[in-house]
PDB file of C-alpha atoms in Angstrom:
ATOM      1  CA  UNK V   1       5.138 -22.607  35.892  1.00 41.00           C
ATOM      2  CA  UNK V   2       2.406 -22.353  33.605  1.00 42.00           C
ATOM      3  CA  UNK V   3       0.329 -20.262  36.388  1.00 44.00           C
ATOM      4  CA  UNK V   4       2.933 -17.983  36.552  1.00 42.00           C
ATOM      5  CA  UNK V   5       2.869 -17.376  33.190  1.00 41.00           C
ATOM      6  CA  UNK V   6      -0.823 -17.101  32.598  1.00 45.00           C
ATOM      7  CA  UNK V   7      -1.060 -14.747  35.699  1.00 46.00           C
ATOM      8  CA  UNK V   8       1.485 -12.763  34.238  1.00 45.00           C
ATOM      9  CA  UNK V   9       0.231 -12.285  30.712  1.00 43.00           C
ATOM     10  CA  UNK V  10      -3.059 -11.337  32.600  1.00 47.00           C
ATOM     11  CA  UNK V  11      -1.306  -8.384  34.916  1.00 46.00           C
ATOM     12  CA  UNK V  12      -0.189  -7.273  31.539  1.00 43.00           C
ATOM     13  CA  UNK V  13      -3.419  -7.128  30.283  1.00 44.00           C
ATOM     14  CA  UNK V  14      -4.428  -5.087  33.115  1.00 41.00           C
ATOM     15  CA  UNK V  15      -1.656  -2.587  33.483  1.00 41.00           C
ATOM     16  CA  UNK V  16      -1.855  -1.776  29.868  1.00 41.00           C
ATOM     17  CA  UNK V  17      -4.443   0.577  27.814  1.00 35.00           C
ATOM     18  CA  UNK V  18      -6.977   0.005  26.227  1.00 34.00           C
ATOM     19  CA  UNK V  19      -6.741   0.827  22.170  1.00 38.00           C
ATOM     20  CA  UNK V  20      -9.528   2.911  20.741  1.00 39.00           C
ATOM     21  CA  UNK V  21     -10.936   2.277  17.498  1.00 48.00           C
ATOM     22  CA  UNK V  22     -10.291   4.489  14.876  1.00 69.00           C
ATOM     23  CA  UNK V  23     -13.564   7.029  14.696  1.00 86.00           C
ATOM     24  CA  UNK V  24     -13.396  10.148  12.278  1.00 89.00           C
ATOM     25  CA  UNK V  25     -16.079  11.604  13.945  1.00 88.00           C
ATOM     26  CA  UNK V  26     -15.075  12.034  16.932  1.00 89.00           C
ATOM     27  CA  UNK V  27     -11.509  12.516  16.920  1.00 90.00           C
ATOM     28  CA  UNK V  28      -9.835  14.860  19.872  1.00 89.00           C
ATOM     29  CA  UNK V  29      -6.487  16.074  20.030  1.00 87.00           C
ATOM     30  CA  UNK V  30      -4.220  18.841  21.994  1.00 85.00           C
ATOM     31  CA  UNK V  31      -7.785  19.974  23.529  1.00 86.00           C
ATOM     32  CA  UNK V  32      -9.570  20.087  20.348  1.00 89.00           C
ATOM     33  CA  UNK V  33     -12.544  18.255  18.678  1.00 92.00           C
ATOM     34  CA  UNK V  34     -12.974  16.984  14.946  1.00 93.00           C
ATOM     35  CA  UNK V  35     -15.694  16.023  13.620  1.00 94.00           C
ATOM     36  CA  UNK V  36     -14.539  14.871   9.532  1.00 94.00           C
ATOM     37  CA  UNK V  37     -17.831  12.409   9.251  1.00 93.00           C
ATOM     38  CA  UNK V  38     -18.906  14.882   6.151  1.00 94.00           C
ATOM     39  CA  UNK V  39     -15.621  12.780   3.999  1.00 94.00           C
ATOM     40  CA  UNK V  40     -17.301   9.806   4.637  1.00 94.00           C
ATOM     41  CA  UNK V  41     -17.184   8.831   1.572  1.00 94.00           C
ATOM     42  CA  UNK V  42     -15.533   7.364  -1.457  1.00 94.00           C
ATOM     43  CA  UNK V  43     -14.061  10.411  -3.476  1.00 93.00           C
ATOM     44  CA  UNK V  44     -12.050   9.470  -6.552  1.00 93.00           C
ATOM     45  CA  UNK V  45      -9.266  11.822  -7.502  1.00 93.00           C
ATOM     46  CA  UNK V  46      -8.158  11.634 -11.096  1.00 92.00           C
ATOM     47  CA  UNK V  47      -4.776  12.522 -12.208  1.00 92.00           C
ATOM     48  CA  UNK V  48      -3.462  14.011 -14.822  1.00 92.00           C
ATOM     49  CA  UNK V  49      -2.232  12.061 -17.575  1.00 93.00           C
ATOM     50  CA  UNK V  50       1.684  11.531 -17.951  1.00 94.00           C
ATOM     51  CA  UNK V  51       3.531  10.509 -21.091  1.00 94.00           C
ATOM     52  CA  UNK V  52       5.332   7.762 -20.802  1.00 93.00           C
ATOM     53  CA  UNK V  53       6.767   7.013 -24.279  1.00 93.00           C
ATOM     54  CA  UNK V  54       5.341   5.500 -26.309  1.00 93.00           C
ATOM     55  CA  UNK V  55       2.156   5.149 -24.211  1.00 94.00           C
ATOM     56  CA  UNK V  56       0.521   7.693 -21.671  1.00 95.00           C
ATOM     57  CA  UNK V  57       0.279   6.952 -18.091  1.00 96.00           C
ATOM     58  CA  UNK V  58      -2.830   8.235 -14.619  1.00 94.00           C
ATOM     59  CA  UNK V  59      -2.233   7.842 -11.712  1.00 95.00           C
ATOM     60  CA  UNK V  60      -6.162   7.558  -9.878  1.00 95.00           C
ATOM     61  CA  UNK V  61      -6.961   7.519  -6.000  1.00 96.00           C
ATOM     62  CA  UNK V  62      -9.785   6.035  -4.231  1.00 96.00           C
ATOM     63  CA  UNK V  63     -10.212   7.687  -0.806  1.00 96.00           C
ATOM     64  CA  UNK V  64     -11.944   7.649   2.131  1.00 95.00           C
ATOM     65  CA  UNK V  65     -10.463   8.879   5.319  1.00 93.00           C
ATOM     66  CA  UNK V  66     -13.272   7.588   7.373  1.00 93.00           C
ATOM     67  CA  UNK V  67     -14.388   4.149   6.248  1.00 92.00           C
ATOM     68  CA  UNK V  68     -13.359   1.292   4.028  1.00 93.00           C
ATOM     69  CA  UNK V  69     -14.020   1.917   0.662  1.00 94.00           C
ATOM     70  CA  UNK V  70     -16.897   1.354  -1.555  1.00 92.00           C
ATOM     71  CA  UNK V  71     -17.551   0.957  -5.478  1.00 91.00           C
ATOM     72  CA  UNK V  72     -19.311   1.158  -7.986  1.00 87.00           C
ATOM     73  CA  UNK V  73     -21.119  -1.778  -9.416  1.00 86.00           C
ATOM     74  CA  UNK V  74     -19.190  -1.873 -13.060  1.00 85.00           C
ATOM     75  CA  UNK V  75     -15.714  -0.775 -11.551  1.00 85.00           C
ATOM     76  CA  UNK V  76     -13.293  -4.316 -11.923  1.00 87.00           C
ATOM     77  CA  UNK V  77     -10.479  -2.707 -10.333  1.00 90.00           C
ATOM     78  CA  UNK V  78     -10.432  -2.275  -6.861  1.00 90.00           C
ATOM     79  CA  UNK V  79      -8.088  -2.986  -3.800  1.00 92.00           C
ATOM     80  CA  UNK V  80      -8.402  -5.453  -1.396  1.00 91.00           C
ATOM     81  CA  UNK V  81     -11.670  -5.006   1.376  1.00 91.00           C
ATOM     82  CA  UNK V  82     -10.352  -2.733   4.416  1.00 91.00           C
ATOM     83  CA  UNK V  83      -8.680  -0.195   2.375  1.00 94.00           C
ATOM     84  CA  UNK V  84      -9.116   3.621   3.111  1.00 95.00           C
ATOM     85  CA  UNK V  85      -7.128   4.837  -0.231  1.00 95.00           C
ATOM     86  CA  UNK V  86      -6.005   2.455  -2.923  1.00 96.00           C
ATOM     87  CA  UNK V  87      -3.796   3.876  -5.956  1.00 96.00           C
ATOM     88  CA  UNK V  88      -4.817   2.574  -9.726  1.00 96.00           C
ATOM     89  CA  UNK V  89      -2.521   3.352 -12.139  1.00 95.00           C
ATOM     90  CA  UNK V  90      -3.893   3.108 -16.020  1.00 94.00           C
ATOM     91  CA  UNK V  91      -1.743   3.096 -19.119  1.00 95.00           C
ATOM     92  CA  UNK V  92      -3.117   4.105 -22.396  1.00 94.00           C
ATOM     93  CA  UNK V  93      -1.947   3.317 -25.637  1.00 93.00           C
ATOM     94  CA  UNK V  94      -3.095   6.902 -27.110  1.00 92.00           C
ATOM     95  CA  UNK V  95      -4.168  10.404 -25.192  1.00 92.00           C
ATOM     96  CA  UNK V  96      -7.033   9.629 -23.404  1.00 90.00           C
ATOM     97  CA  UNK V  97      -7.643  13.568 -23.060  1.00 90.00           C
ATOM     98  CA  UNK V  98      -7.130  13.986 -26.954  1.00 90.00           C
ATOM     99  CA  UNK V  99     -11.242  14.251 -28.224  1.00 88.00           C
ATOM    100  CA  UNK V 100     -10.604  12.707 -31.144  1.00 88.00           C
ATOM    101  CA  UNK V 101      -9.345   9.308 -29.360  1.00 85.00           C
ATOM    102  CA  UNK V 102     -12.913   7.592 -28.434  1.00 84.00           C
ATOM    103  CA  UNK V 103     -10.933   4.294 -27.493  1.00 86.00           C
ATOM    104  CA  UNK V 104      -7.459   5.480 -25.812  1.00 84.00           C
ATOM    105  CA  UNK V 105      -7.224   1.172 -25.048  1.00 87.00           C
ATOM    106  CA  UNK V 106      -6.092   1.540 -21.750  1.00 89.00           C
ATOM    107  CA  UNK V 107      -5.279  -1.383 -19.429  1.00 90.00           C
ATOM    108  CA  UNK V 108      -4.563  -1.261 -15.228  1.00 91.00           C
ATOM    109  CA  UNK V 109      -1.440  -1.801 -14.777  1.00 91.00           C
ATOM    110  CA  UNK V 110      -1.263  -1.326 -10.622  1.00 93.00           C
ATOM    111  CA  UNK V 111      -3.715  -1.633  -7.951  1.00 95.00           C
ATOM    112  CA  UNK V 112      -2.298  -0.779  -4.953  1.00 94.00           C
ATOM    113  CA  UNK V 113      -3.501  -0.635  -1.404  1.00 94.00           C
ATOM    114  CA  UNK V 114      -2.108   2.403   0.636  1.00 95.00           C
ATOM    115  CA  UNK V 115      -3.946   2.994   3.705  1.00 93.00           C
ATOM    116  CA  UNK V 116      -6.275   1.080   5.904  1.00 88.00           C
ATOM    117  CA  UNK V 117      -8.240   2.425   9.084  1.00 81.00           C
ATOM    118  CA  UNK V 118      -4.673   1.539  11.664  1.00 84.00           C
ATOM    119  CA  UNK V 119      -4.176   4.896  13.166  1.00 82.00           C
ATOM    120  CA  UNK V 120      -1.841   3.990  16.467  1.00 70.00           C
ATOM    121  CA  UNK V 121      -0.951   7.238  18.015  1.00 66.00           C
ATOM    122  CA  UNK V 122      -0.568   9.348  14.897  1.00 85.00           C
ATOM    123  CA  UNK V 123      -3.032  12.086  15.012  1.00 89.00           C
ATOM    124  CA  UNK V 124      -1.581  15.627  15.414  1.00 89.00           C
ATOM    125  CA  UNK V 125      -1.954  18.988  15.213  1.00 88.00           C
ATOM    126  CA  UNK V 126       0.356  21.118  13.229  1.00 85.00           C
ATOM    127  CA  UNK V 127       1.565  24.223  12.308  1.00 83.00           C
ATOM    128  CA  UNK V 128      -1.695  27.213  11.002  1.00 77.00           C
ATOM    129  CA  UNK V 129      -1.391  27.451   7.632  1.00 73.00           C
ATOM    130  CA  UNK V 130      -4.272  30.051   6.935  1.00 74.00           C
ATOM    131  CA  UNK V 131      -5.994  33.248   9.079  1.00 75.00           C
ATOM    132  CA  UNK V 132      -8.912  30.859   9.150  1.00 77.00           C
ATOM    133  CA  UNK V 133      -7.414  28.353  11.008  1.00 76.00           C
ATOM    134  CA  UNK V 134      -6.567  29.134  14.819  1.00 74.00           C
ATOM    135  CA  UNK V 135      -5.496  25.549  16.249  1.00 80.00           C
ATOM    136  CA  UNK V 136      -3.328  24.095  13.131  1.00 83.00           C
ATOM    137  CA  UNK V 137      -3.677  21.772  10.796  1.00 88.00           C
ATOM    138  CA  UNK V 138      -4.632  18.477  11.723  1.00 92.00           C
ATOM    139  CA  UNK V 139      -2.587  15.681  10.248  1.00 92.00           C
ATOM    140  CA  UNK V 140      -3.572  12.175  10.711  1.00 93.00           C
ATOM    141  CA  UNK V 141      -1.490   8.903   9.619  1.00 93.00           C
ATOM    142  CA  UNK V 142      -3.453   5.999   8.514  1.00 93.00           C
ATOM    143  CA  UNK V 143      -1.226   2.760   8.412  1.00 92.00           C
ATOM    144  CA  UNK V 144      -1.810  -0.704   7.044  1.00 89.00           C
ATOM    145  CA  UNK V 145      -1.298  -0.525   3.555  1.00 92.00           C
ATOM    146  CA  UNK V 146       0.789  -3.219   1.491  1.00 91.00           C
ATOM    147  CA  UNK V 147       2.318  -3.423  -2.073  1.00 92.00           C
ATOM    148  CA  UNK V 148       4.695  -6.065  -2.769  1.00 90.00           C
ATOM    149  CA  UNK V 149       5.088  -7.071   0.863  1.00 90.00           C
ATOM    150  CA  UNK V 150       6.229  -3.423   1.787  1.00 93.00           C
ATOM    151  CA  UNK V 151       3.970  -1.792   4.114  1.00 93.00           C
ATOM    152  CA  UNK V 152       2.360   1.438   3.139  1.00 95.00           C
ATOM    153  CA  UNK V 153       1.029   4.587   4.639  1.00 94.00           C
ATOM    154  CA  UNK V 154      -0.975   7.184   3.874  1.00 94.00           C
ATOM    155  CA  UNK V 155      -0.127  10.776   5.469  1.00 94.00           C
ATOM    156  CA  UNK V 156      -3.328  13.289   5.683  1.00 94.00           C
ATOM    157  CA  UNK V 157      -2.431  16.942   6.343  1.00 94.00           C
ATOM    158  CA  UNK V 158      -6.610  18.369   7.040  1.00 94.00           C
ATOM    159  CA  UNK V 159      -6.295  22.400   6.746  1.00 93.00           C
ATOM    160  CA  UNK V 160      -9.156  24.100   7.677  1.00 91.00           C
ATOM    161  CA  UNK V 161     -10.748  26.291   5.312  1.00 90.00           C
ATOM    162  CA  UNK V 162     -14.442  27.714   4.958  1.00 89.00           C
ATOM    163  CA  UNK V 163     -14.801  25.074   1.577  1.00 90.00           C
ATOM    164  CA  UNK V 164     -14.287  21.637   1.271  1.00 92.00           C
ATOM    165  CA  UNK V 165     -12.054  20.934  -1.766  1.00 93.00           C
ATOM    166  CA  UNK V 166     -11.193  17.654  -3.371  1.00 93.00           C
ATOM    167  CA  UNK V 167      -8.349  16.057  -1.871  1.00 94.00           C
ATOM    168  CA  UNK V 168      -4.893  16.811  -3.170  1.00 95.00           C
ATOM    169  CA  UNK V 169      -2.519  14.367  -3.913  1.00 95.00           C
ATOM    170  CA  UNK V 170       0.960  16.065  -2.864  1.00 95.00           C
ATOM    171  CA  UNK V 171       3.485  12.843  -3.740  1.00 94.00           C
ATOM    172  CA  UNK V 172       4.180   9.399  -3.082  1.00 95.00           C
ATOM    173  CA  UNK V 173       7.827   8.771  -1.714  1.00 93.00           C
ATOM    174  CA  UNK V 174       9.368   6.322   0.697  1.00 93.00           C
ATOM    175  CA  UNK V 175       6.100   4.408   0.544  1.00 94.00           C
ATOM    176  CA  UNK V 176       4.533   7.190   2.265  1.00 95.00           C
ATOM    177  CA  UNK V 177       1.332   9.332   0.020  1.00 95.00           C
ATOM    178  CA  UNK V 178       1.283  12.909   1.187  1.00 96.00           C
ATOM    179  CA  UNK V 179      -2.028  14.776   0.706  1.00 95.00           C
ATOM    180  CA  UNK V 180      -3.357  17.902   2.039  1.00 95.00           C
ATOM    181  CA  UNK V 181      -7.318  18.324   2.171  1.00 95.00           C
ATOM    182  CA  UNK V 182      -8.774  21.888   3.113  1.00 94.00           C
ATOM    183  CA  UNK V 183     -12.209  21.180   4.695  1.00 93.00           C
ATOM    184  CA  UNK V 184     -14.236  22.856   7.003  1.00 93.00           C
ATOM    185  CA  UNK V 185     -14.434  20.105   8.919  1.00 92.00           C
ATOM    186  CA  UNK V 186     -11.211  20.488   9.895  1.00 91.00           C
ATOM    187  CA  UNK V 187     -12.200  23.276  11.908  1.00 91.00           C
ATOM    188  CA  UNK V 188     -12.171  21.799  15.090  1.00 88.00           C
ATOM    189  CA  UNK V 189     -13.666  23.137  18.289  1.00 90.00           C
ATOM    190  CA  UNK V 190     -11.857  23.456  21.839  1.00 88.00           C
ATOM    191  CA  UNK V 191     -13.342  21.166  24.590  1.00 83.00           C
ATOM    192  CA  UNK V 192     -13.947  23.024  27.734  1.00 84.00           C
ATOM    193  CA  UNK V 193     -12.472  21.935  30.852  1.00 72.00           C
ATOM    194  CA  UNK V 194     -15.496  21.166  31.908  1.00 63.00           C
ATOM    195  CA  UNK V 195     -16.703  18.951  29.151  1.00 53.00           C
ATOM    196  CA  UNK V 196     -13.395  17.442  28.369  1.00 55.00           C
ATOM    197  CA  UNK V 197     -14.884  13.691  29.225  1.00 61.00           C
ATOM    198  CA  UNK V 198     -13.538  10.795  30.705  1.00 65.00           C
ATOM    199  CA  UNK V 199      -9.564   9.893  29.943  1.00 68.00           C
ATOM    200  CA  UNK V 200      -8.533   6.762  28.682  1.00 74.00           C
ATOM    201  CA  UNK V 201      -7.727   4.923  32.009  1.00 79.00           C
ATOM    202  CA  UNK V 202     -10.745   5.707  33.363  1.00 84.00           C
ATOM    203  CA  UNK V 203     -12.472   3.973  30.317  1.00 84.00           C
ATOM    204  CA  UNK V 204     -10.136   0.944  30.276  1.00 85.00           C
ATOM    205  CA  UNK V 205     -11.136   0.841  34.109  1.00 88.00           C
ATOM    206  CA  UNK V 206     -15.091   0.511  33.353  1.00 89.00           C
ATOM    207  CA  UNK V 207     -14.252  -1.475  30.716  1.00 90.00           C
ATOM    208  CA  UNK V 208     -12.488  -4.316  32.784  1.00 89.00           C
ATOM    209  CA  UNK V 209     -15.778  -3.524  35.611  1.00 92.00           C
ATOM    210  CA  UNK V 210     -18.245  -4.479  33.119  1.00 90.00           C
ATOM    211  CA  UNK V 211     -16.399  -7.524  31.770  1.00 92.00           C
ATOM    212  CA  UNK V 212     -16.241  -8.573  34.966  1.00 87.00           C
ATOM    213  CA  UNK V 213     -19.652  -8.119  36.151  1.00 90.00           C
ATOM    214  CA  UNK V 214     -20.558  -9.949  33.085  1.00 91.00           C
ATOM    215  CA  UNK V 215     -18.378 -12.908  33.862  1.00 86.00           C
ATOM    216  CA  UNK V 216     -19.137 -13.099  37.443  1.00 85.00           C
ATOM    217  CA  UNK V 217     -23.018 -12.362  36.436  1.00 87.00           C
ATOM    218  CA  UNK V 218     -23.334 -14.964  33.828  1.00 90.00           C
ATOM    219  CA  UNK V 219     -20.969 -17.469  34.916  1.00 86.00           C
ATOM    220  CA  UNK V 220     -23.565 -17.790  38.272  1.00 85.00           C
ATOM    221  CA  UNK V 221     -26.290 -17.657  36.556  1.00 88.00           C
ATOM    222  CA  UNK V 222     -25.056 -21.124  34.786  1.00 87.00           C
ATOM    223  CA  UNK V 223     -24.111 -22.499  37.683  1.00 84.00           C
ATOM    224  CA  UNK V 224     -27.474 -21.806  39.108  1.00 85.00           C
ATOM    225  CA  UNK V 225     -29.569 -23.460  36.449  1.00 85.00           C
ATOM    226  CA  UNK V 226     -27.292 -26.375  35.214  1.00 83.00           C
ATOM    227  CA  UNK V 227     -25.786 -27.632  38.729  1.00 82.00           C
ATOM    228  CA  UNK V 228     -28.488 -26.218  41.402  1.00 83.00           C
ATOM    229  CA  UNK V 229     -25.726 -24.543  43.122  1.00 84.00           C
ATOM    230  CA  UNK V 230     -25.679 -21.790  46.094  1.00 83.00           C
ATOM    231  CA  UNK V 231     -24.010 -19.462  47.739  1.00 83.00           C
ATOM    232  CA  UNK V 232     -20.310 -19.355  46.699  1.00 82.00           C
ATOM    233  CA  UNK V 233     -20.698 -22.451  44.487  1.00 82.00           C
ATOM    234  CA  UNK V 234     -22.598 -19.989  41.842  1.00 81.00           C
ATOM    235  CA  UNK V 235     -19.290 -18.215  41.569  1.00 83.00           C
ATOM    236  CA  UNK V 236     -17.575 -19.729  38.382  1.00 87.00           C
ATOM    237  CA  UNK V 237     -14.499 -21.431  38.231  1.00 85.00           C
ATOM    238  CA  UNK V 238     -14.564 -20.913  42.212  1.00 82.00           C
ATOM    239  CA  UNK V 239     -10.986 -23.240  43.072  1.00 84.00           C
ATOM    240  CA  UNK V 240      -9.111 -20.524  41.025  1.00 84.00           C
ATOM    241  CA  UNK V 241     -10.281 -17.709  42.517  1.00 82.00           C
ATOM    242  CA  UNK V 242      -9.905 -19.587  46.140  1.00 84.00           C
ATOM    243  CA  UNK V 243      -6.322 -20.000  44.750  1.00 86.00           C
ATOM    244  CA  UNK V 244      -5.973 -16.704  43.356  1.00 84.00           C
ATOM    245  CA  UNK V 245      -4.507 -14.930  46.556  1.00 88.00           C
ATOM    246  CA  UNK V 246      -1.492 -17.358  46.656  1.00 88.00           C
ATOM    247  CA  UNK V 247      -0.921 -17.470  43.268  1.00 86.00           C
ATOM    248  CA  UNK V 248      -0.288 -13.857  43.478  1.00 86.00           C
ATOM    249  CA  UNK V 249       1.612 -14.216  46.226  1.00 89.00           C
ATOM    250  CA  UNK V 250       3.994 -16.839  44.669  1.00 87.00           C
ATOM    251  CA  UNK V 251       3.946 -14.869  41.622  1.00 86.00           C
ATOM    252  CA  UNK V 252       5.553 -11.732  42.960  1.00 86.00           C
ATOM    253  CA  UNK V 253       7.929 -13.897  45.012  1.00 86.00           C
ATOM    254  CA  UNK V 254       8.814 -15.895  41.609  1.00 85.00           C
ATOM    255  CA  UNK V 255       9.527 -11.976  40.334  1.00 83.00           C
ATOM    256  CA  UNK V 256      11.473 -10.501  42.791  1.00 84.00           C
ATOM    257  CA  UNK V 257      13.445 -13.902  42.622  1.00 84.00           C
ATOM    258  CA  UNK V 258      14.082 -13.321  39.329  1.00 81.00           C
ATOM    259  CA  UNK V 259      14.854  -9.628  39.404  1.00 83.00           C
ATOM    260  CA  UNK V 260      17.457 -10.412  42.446  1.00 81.00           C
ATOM    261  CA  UNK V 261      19.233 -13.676  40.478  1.00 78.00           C
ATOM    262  CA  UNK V 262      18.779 -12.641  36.728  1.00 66.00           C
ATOM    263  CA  UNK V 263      16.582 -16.499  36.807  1.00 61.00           C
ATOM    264  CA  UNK V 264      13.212 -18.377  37.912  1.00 56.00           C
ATOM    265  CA  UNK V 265      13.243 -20.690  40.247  1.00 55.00           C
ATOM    266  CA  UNK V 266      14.221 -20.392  44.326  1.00 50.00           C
ATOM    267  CA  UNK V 267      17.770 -19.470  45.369  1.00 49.00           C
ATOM    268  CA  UNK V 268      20.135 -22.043  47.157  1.00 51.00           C
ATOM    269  CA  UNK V 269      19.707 -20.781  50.999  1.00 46.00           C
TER     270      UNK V 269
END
C-alpha cells in the first residue's frame, strides 16, 4: 500500500505547478510588466498624532513592498524577521508635536506584523485612476502577517503617476491595511507577443528535466566511483525504476478500483 501512496503523492507533484517566488522586479500581469525594484527599501511612514485622553496616541509603518525589512541600528522596536510592513503604535504622555514638550515620555505600546513576502495569486490590475495611467492600477496582496494569532494582510493599490510619493496609509479594517502608493514605477510596460517568455508549465517542465538530469547524473556518477559499477548498474536506485512500469500499472488499476467501488482493494469476482 505504501507504494501506492508514495507513487501517488509523486503524480501529484507532477501534475501540479510550480509556485514562483515572490519578485517585485519582475512582476507581469494581464500582459503587462512591473518593474517596483526602485521601493526596495525600508520607508517609514509617520502618522499623525491622535488624542486619546488623557494621553496622545501614532500610529507608525515600516514598509517595504519588495524585501524584508531592515533597521536602523538604535531602533528597539521592530517586528519579527520576514516582515514586509510592521505597524508600531506609540503613546505619549504629552503632545509630542507641541515644541515646548522636549520629553513627550512615550512608550510602544504595539508592534505588529502585517505583511510578509506570501503573494499566492493576488496580483491584479485595476481600474485607471489618472490620464497618466493607461493599463490600471496595479494592486498587489501581500499575506502572512500575524497579531494575536489572527492572520494579517496587507492590500497595496500601486497608481501610476510621473512622481513617486510616500506611501499612504488608507485604513486598517478586518485585519486587512489598505494603502495606495503613486509611483512611476507603477507604470508598467506591455510585453509583446513576441517577447512574452516562457509560461509557467513550460518552466515547471524544465524544472522537473533538470532535477532529473541531476539525479540520474549524480546518482551514476556515485555509483561509478564507490561500487565500480557499469552499464545500467550506474543508474541509481535501479530495482525501483525496473519496478516502476508495474507499479504504475497497479497503481491506476488500484484507482479505477477505487473510483468504480467507492474503496481500495480488488473487487469480489
Amino acid at each position: 500500500m505504501w507504494k501506492f501512496i508514495c507513487l501517488f503523492l509523486f503524480t501529484i507533484l507532477a501534475l501540479g505547478q510550480s509556485s514562483l517566488a515572490y519578485n517585485c522586479s519582475d512582476i507581469e500581469v494581464d500582459r503587462f510588466k512591473f518593474d517596483l525594484s526602485e521601493l526596495n527599501k525600508t520607508e517609514e511612514i509617520i502618522g499623525d498624532v491622535e488624542k486619546t485622553p488623557p494621553t496622545y496616541t501614532r500610529t507608525n509603518y515600516l514598509i517595504n513592498p519588495c524585501e524584508s525589512l531592515t533597521y536602523k541600528d538604535d531602533q528597539v522596536d521592530r517586528c519579527e524577521d520576514g516582515t514586509y510592513i510592521c505597524e508600531i503604535i506609540v503613546n505619549y504622555l504629552k503632545d509630542p508635536t507641541d515644541p515646548k514638550e522636549t520629553d513627550p515620555q512615550n512608550r510602544t505600546i504595539s508592534i505588529k506584523s502585517v505583511a510578509g513576502g506570501e503573494i499566492g495569486e493576488s496580483i491584479t490590475l485595476g481600474p485607471v485612476l489618472n490620464d497618466v495611467d493607461t493599463h490600471g492600477n496595479l494592486s498587489i496582496i501581500l499575506h502572512g502577517g500575524s497579531y494575536k494569532n489572527e492572520s494579517q494582510q496587507a492590500n497595496i493599490t500601486f497608481i501610476c503617476s510621473e512622481q513617486t510619493k510616500p506611501a499612504n496609509i488608507i485604513s486598517y479594517r478586518e485585519n486587512t491595511l489598505f494603502i495606495e502608493w503613486e509611483t512611476s514605477a507603477a507604470c508598467g510596460t506591455r510585453i509583446p507577443e513576441e517577447d512574452k517568455g516562457m509560461g509557467g508549465f513550460t518552466k515547471f517542465v524544465l524544472i522537473l528535466i533538470f532535477i532529473g538530469l541531476c539525479y540520474f547524473g549524480i546518482g551514476a556518477a556515485y555509483n561509478y566511483h564507490v561500487y565500480k559499477a557499469h552499464g545500467w548498474d550506474l543508474l541509481p536506485h535501479l530495482d525501483f525504476w525496473r519496478d516502476f512500469p508495474y507499479l504504475v500499472t497497479d497503481f491506476f488499476k488500484y484507482l479505477v478500483n477505487f473510483i468504480r467501488t467507492g474503496r481500495g482493494g480488488y473487487t469480489r469476482v
